[in-house]
Amino acid sequence: MRLADFAPHAGANYAQKRNFDMGAGAHSHVSTLSPYLRMKVLDEGDVCRAVLDEVTAREADKFIAEVWWRTYWKGWMEQRPAVWTAYRDDLTRLHNEVQTQSGLRQRWEAACLGQTGIKPFDHWAQELVQTGYLHNHARMWFASIWIFTLKLPWQLGADFFLRHLLDGDAAVNTLSWRWVAGIQTQGKTYLADPSNIAKFTDGRFVGVQGLAAEAQPISAPSAPERQPISELPPYSGAPADRVGLVLHSDDIMAPFHDTLGITPVTTAYFDATAAQSPWQMSPMVAEFRTALLRDVSPDAVVLENDASLADWAAAHQLDHIIAPHAPVGAMRSVLRRWRKSGDTPITEVRREIDTAAWPLATAGFFKFRKHIPDLLSKFA
Ligand SMILES: Cc1cc2nc3c(=O)[nH]c(=O)nc-3n(C[C@H](O)[C@H](O)[C@H](O)COP(=O)(O)OP(=O)(O)OC[C@H]3O[C@@H](n4cnc5c(N)ncnc54)[C@H](O)[C@@H]3O)c2cc1C
């Protein structure tokens, strides 16, 4: 519904107005589809197909490029999983520092509560907590002020986003924060500028004072060597096997059992997002996902922990479990653990679109972008 409403506006209107952040409840220049893409209720092919039914590829060029930015970040991270591991290690250390250093704790709390005295920043912190969404430009300004004006560690800001965004994504969020900090594109930072904020908030925040005047890149180790994306072993169950499907917080749809020729006898769902932060997730994220699950798979059994997976498999006498592939992030570790400790074999299945697109994220986005027409002809 949201996609159908937005599709006719994905051409010139989007290209001209997408950078304007009009505030909560008024984000009509952008699609706000990211939580659905994040949970894979929609994939990039679905979105581009709907848009290309309404406007030409030329008109939708900017929108289509943004949609594939997401894919690019996913593919980039998939080939450098150590970046996520390093972020998680940093976060564990910073969690400890926040507990033990009262100065850091107070500055971090003020930023998360929107009590810094920087009016637009405080507004965005509260908008994020109250709605689970921020406009892309607000995310850029917010991250820049967090890092360069408030001088807080970028990892704590990325964690704040990941706990509250309905579209919070291990790859897209981490790499976007790294990009603002000048780590992702070496030496290139993003500086929030008062006149740019005034213009693109349509005059809601004019004459913001006290922002950093420069943004020196944050020092960090260079990106690890790229490694090939792992091949997944094919499904090896027998035709008569009783198969269960586990949907999860990185793919709530898993539309592949038709192509595998399998009809699962039961479906379950597991949400791993609580494991991605040492702090509590926003309840809004869980509420959004529960509602989504009720829409897409109303009969799915919600698994609470590792033991409930074993109980579910035993109750349905499962010979085999299939699960959508878990990209870099919290769910990947859960599936690894289950595979090691469980009695029922688990086969992960990656979507064709990801198998085709992710390996193309070898270097910068502009190299990746050359493949978009080909990806569109295959998947849109
Ligand atoms: C610091 C920071 C953190 C971010 N964290 C996340 C995150 O956790 N999850 C997430 O999905 N996006 C993240 N983004 C990217 C972007 O802000 C959101 O995808 C976008 O704002 C979602 O709103 P929309 O659906 O209305 O986007 P639209 O403008 O309508 O774009 C359509 C789709 O394209 C993709 N897209 C758009 N802009 C970007 C972008 N800059 N990078 C990657 N994909 C993009 C999204 O899937 C989006 O739904 C982050 C950006 C920044 C600067």
XYZ file of C-alpha atoms and ligand atoms in Angstrom:
433
model
C 0.000 0.000 0.000
C 2.723 2.421 1.037
C 4.791 1.344 -1.981
C 1.843 1.781 -4.359
C 1.137 5.266 -2.954
C 4.745 6.345 -3.197
C 5.679 4.830 -6.599
C 4.226 7.652 -8.785
C 6.302 10.172 -6.768
C 9.636 8.361 -7.175
C 10.678 10.443 -10.210
C 11.406 14.183 -10.384
C 9.557 14.929 -7.139
C 11.847 12.588 -5.194
C 15.004 13.809 -6.963
C 14.210 17.455 -6.157
C 12.785 17.141 -2.661
C 14.290 14.033 -1.080
C 16.808 16.044 0.963
C 14.111 18.104 2.701
C 13.352 16.888 6.215
C 9.848 18.222 6.883
C 9.553 16.651 10.351
C 7.664 13.772 11.972
C 4.410 12.945 10.240
C 5.403 14.950 7.144
C 8.018 12.771 5.445
C 6.047 12.736 2.227
C 9.009 13.433 -0.111
C 10.618 10.089 0.732
C 9.157 6.602 0.713
C 9.592 5.590 4.423
C 9.828 2.014 3.083
C 13.078 1.216 4.887
C 11.588 -0.839 7.782
C 9.911 -3.125 5.209
C 13.068 -3.460 3.104
C 15.012 -4.122 6.318
C 12.719 -7.006 7.274
C 12.599 -8.196 3.645
C 8.851 -7.909 3.338
C 9.948 -6.137 0.172
C 13.183 -6.580 -1.703
C 14.961 -4.170 -4.010
C 13.427 -5.887 -7.054
C 9.865 -5.456 -5.721
C 10.402 -1.764 -4.999
C 12.061 -0.978 -8.335
C 9.429 -2.944 -10.261
C 6.573 -0.995 -8.652
C 8.328 2.312 -9.321
C 9.171 1.467 -12.942
C 5.495 0.696 -13.567
C 4.793 4.356 -12.765
C 7.805 6.397 -13.904
C 10.647 5.871 -16.375
C 14.025 4.504 -15.293
C 15.538 7.867 -16.144
C 13.081 9.779 -13.962
C 13.545 7.309 -11.107
C 17.323 7.215 -11.415
C 17.993 8.920 -8.052
C 15.458 6.830 -6.148
C 16.663 3.571 -7.673
C 20.271 4.460 -6.800
C 19.252 5.013 -3.160
C 17.497 1.653 -3.028
C 20.680 -0.065 -4.236
C 22.846 1.888 -1.761
C 21.331 -0.341 0.864
C 22.283 -3.453 -1.119
C 25.769 -2.077 -1.635
C 26.309 -1.594 2.121
C 24.991 -5.107 2.794
C 27.354 -6.605 0.210
C 30.306 -4.522 1.435
C 29.825 -5.694 5.037
C 29.232 -9.284 3.975
C 32.719 -9.291 2.492
C 34.296 -7.625 5.563
C 32.508 -9.147 8.586
C 35.425 -8.140 10.862
C 34.126 -4.546 10.713
C 30.962 -5.621 12.554
C 32.953 -7.720 15.058
C 35.242 -4.750 15.793
C 32.202 -2.480 16.277
C 30.659 -4.972 18.731
C 33.946 -5.246 20.646
C 34.208 -1.445 20.827
C 30.647 -1.286 22.102
C 31.348 -3.774 24.886
C 34.300 -1.621 25.981
C 32.263 1.597 25.723
C 29.384 0.055 27.678
C 31.843 -0.498 30.499
C 33.199 3.054 30.173
C 29.695 4.531 30.287
C 29.092 2.632 33.547
C 32.379 3.715 35.119
C 33.026 7.240 33.778
C 30.390 9.650 35.043
C 31.413 12.472 32.659
C 30.972 10.255 29.599
C 27.733 8.842 31.014
C 26.221 12.291 31.525
C 27.128 13.469 27.999
C 25.839 10.219 26.471
C 22.596 10.383 28.458
C 21.995 14.022 27.522
C 22.471 13.145 23.837
C 20.146 10.105 23.960
C 17.473 12.008 25.898
C 17.689 15.052 23.614
C 18.894 17.365 26.382
C 22.068 18.864 24.905
C 20.695 22.364 24.301
C 21.292 22.010 20.533
C 17.711 22.451 19.401
C 17.566 20.402 16.171
C 19.732 17.643 17.628
C 17.487 17.358 20.694
C 14.449 17.377 18.418
C 15.839 14.512 16.277
C 16.812 12.437 19.343
C 13.222 12.700 20.550
C 11.705 12.133 17.114
C 13.754 8.957 16.769
C 12.732 7.622 20.178
C 9.066 8.508 19.646
C 8.639 7.356 16.025
C 11.432 4.850 15.226
C 12.309 6.821 12.088
C 14.527 9.725 11.050
C 14.891 11.283 7.614
C 18.241 10.499 5.930
C 19.431 14.109 6.125
C 18.549 14.253 9.846
C 20.522 11.026 10.374
C 23.531 12.656 8.703
C 23.272 15.910 10.704
C 22.610 14.008 13.929
C 25.581 11.658 13.473
C 27.846 14.571 12.561
C 26.859 16.620 15.633
C 27.192 13.523 17.851
C 30.738 12.892 16.620
C 32.227 16.328 15.895
C 30.336 18.748 18.165
C 29.507 16.570 21.183
C 32.688 14.532 20.669
C 31.007 11.303 21.667
C 32.283 7.963 20.296
C 30.557 7.176 16.986
C 29.890 3.599 18.125
C 27.607 4.852 20.933
C 25.646 6.893 18.395
C 25.364 3.920 16.034
C 24.084 1.863 18.970
C 21.509 4.528 19.881
C 20.215 4.392 16.281
C 20.241 0.597 16.147
C 18.170 0.355 19.333
C 15.492 2.782 18.133
C 15.265 2.681 14.327
C 12.557 0.414 12.939
C 14.926 -0.061 9.998
C 18.026 -0.462 12.226
C 20.430 -2.609 10.218
C 23.849 -3.928 11.244
C 25.491 -3.170 7.902
C 23.722 0.004 6.742
C 23.819 1.693 10.138
C 27.419 0.831 11.063
C 28.792 1.771 7.660
C 26.776 5.003 7.479
C 28.138 6.099 10.875
C 31.649 5.171 9.747
C 31.069 7.231 6.616
C 30.050 10.351 8.608
C 33.074 9.834 10.914
C 35.496 9.728 7.942
C 36.442 6.090 8.468
C 34.514 4.462 5.630
C 35.688 6.748 2.825
C 39.132 7.494 4.184
C 39.519 11.169 5.038
C 36.026 12.196 3.882
C 33.800 13.338 6.756
C 30.347 14.896 6.863
C 30.058 18.253 8.633
C 26.592 19.456 9.755
C 26.279 23.064 8.640
C 23.718 25.536 10.125
C 22.717 27.041 6.750
C 22.254 23.591 5.224
C 20.110 22.584 8.239
C 18.014 25.770 7.929
C 17.448 25.249 4.196
C 16.632 21.543 4.272
C 14.398 21.677 7.348
C 12.354 24.265 5.463
C 13.255 26.933 8.017
C 12.296 24.900 11.098
C 15.805 25.300 12.572
C 17.397 28.619 11.653
C 20.671 30.029 13.031
C 21.767 26.954 14.986
C 24.718 27.985 17.148
C 27.638 26.090 18.622
C 28.163 23.410 15.968
C 31.697 22.237 15.222
C 33.230 24.269 12.408
C 35.395 21.432 11.181
C 35.287 17.653 11.073
C 38.634 15.928 11.302
C 38.366 12.222 10.385
C 38.223 9.906 13.388
C 41.253 7.645 13.407
C 40.550 3.936 13.018
C 42.267 0.853 11.599
C 41.917 0.548 7.830
C 39.225 -1.748 6.479
C 40.110 -5.467 6.512
C 40.887 -7.345 3.315
C 37.835 -8.345 1.364
C 36.928 -12.007 1.710
C 34.644 -14.012 -0.592
C 31.026 -14.383 0.459
C 30.551 -17.901 1.801
C 28.801 -20.461 -0.379
C 25.866 -22.061 1.415
C 25.537 -25.864 1.293
C 22.438 -26.858 -0.720
C 19.356 -28.267 0.985
C 19.893 -32.001 1.283
C 16.677 -33.291 2.872
C 14.682 -36.184 1.414
C 11.299 -35.495 -0.260
C 9.386 -37.139 2.601
C 11.198 -35.146 5.319
C 9.206 -33.056 7.740
C 10.606 -29.563 7.311
C 10.145 -26.544 9.558
C 10.822 -22.962 8.463
C 12.412 -20.470 10.845
C 11.800 -16.870 9.845
C 13.944 -14.372 11.698
C 14.752 -10.738 12.280
C 16.810 -10.546 9.074
C 14.132 -12.042 6.820
C 10.529 -12.298 7.912
C 9.263 -13.505 4.500
C 11.664 -16.109 3.075
C 9.797 -16.591 -0.216
C 12.032 -19.431 -1.391
C 10.354 -22.621 -0.215
C 8.386 -22.759 -3.472
C 11.596 -22.706 -5.506
C 13.060 -25.433 -3.294
C 9.910 -27.478 -3.749
C 9.326 -27.705 0.017
C 6.135 -27.159 1.940
C 7.090 -26.560 5.569
C 4.872 -28.348 8.070
C 5.324 -25.512 10.554
C 6.777 -22.004 10.721
C 8.507 -20.267 13.599
C 10.050 -16.831 14.121
C 13.073 -15.728 16.131
C 14.155 -12.150 16.787
C 17.867 -11.742 17.503
C 18.032 -7.969 17.688
C 18.280 -7.809 21.489
C 21.735 -9.387 21.118
C 23.069 -6.537 19.007
C 23.372 -4.067 21.894
C 24.400 -4.208 25.555
C 21.479 -1.838 26.238
C 17.759 -2.530 25.878
C 16.092 -2.244 22.493
C 13.219 0.184 22.083
C 9.924 -1.675 22.633
C 8.674 0.035 19.439
C 10.980 -2.148 17.357
C 9.574 -5.354 18.869
C 5.986 -4.057 18.518
C 6.537 -3.199 14.849
C 7.964 -6.647 14.115
C 5.255 -8.491 16.017
C 2.603 -6.660 14.000
C 4.468 -7.398 10.773
C 4.755 -11.076 11.649
C 1.029 -11.258 12.345
C 0.437 -9.849 8.848
C 2.843 -12.022 6.892
C 2.802 -15.269 8.846
C -0.033 -15.234 11.392
C 0.472 -18.846 12.488
C 4.215 -18.602 13.128
C 5.321 -19.797 16.560
C 7.469 -17.159 18.259
C 10.648 -18.750 19.634
C 11.872 -17.041 22.800
C 15.249 -18.753 23.222
C 17.465 -21.652 22.148
C 15.477 -24.178 24.178
C 12.226 -23.234 22.481
C 13.790 -24.073 19.088
C 14.514 -27.602 20.297
C 10.999 -27.929 21.783
C 9.409 -26.687 18.567
C 11.479 -29.099 16.426
C 10.595 -32.003 18.733
C 6.882 -31.139 18.926
C 6.624 -31.174 15.125
C 8.984 -34.145 14.693
C 11.115 -32.171 12.286
C 13.759 -33.888 10.177
C 15.101 -30.628 8.851
C 14.909 -26.887 9.438
C 15.316 -24.297 6.717
C 16.020 -20.670 7.475
C 16.653 -17.621 5.337
C 20.318 -16.673 5.256
C 21.411 -14.421 8.106
C 23.759 -11.683 6.895
C 26.439 -10.133 9.140
C 24.716 -9.244 12.412
C 23.233 -10.728 15.556
C 21.151 -13.472 13.888
C 24.180 -14.987 12.185
C 25.704 -15.936 15.543
C 22.390 -17.413 16.701
C 22.097 -19.652 13.624
C 25.720 -20.783 14.055
C 25.022 -21.687 17.668
C 21.853 -23.557 16.769
C 23.613 -25.469 14.021
C 26.365 -26.562 16.415
C 24.181 -27.501 19.351
C 20.889 -28.677 17.854
C 19.874 -32.178 16.792
C 17.925 -31.099 13.712
C 19.995 -30.065 10.672
C 19.499 -26.445 9.604
C 19.939 -25.301 5.995
C 20.268 -21.590 5.302
C 19.001 -20.300 1.978
C 20.149 -16.998 0.505
C 17.886 -15.047 -1.811
C 18.951 -14.970 -5.464
C 18.987 -11.197 -5.514
C 21.502 -11.086 -2.650
C 23.624 -13.838 -4.171
C 23.790 -11.812 -7.386
C 24.240 -8.319 -5.942
C 26.361 -8.589 -2.800
C 29.592 -9.841 -4.432
C 29.489 -6.733 -6.669
C 30.223 -4.471 -3.677
C 33.963 -4.863 -4.116
C 35.045 -1.221 -3.855
C 33.120 2.098 -3.887
C 29.438 2.650 -4.671
C 30.188 4.222 -8.036
C 31.714 0.998 -9.291
C 28.759 -0.967 -7.888
C 26.316 1.466 -9.495
C 27.399 0.390 -13.013
C 25.783 -2.996 -12.322
C 22.353 -1.532 -11.453
C 20.868 -1.758 -15.005
C 21.826 -5.424 -15.122
C 20.378 -6.072 -11.654
C 17.183 -4.283 -12.682
C 16.819 -6.402 -15.795
C 17.194 -9.580 -13.720
C 15.152 -8.673 -10.637
C 12.826 -5.799 -11.513
C 24.033 7.699 10.243
C 23.063 6.948 9.364
C 22.515 5.751 9.816
C 21.638 5.020 9.000
N 21.116 3.837 9.464
C 20.307 3.098 8.656
C 19.791 1.851 9.096
O 20.080 1.372 10.200
N 18.952 1.174 8.258
C 18.623 1.649 7.008
O 17.851 1.005 6.300
N 19.122 2.821 6.573
C 19.949 3.558 7.347
N 20.441 4.745 6.886
C 20.201 5.116 5.478
C 19.003 6.036 5.221
O 19.010 7.130 6.089
C 17.661 5.301 5.341
O 17.690 4.103 4.593
C 16.524 6.178 4.800
O 16.507 7.396 5.464
C 15.222 5.441 4.986
O 14.144 6.282 4.689
P 13.227 6.048 3.428
O 12.790 4.637 3.350
O 12.171 7.090 3.467
O 14.259 6.343 2.252
P 14.034 6.723 0.729
O 14.739 8.005 0.490
O 12.635 6.646 0.327
O 14.883 5.607 -0.028
C 14.334 4.355 -0.452
C 15.152 3.221 0.128
O 16.503 3.301 -0.289
C 17.386 2.901 0.768
N 18.211 4.056 1.149
C 17.883 5.370 1.077
N 18.905 6.153 1.469
C 19.906 5.300 1.804
C 21.238 5.484 2.291
N 21.752 6.694 2.500
N 21.987 4.376 2.550
C 21.487 3.151 2.340
N 20.241 2.905 1.875
C 19.465 3.971 1.616
C 16.496 2.494 1.944
O 16.313 1.103 1.951
C 15.196 3.239 1.662
O 14.061 2.635 2.195
C 21.322 5.502 7.691
C 21.877 6.708 7.259
C 22.734 7.420 8.077
C 23.320 8.715 7.573
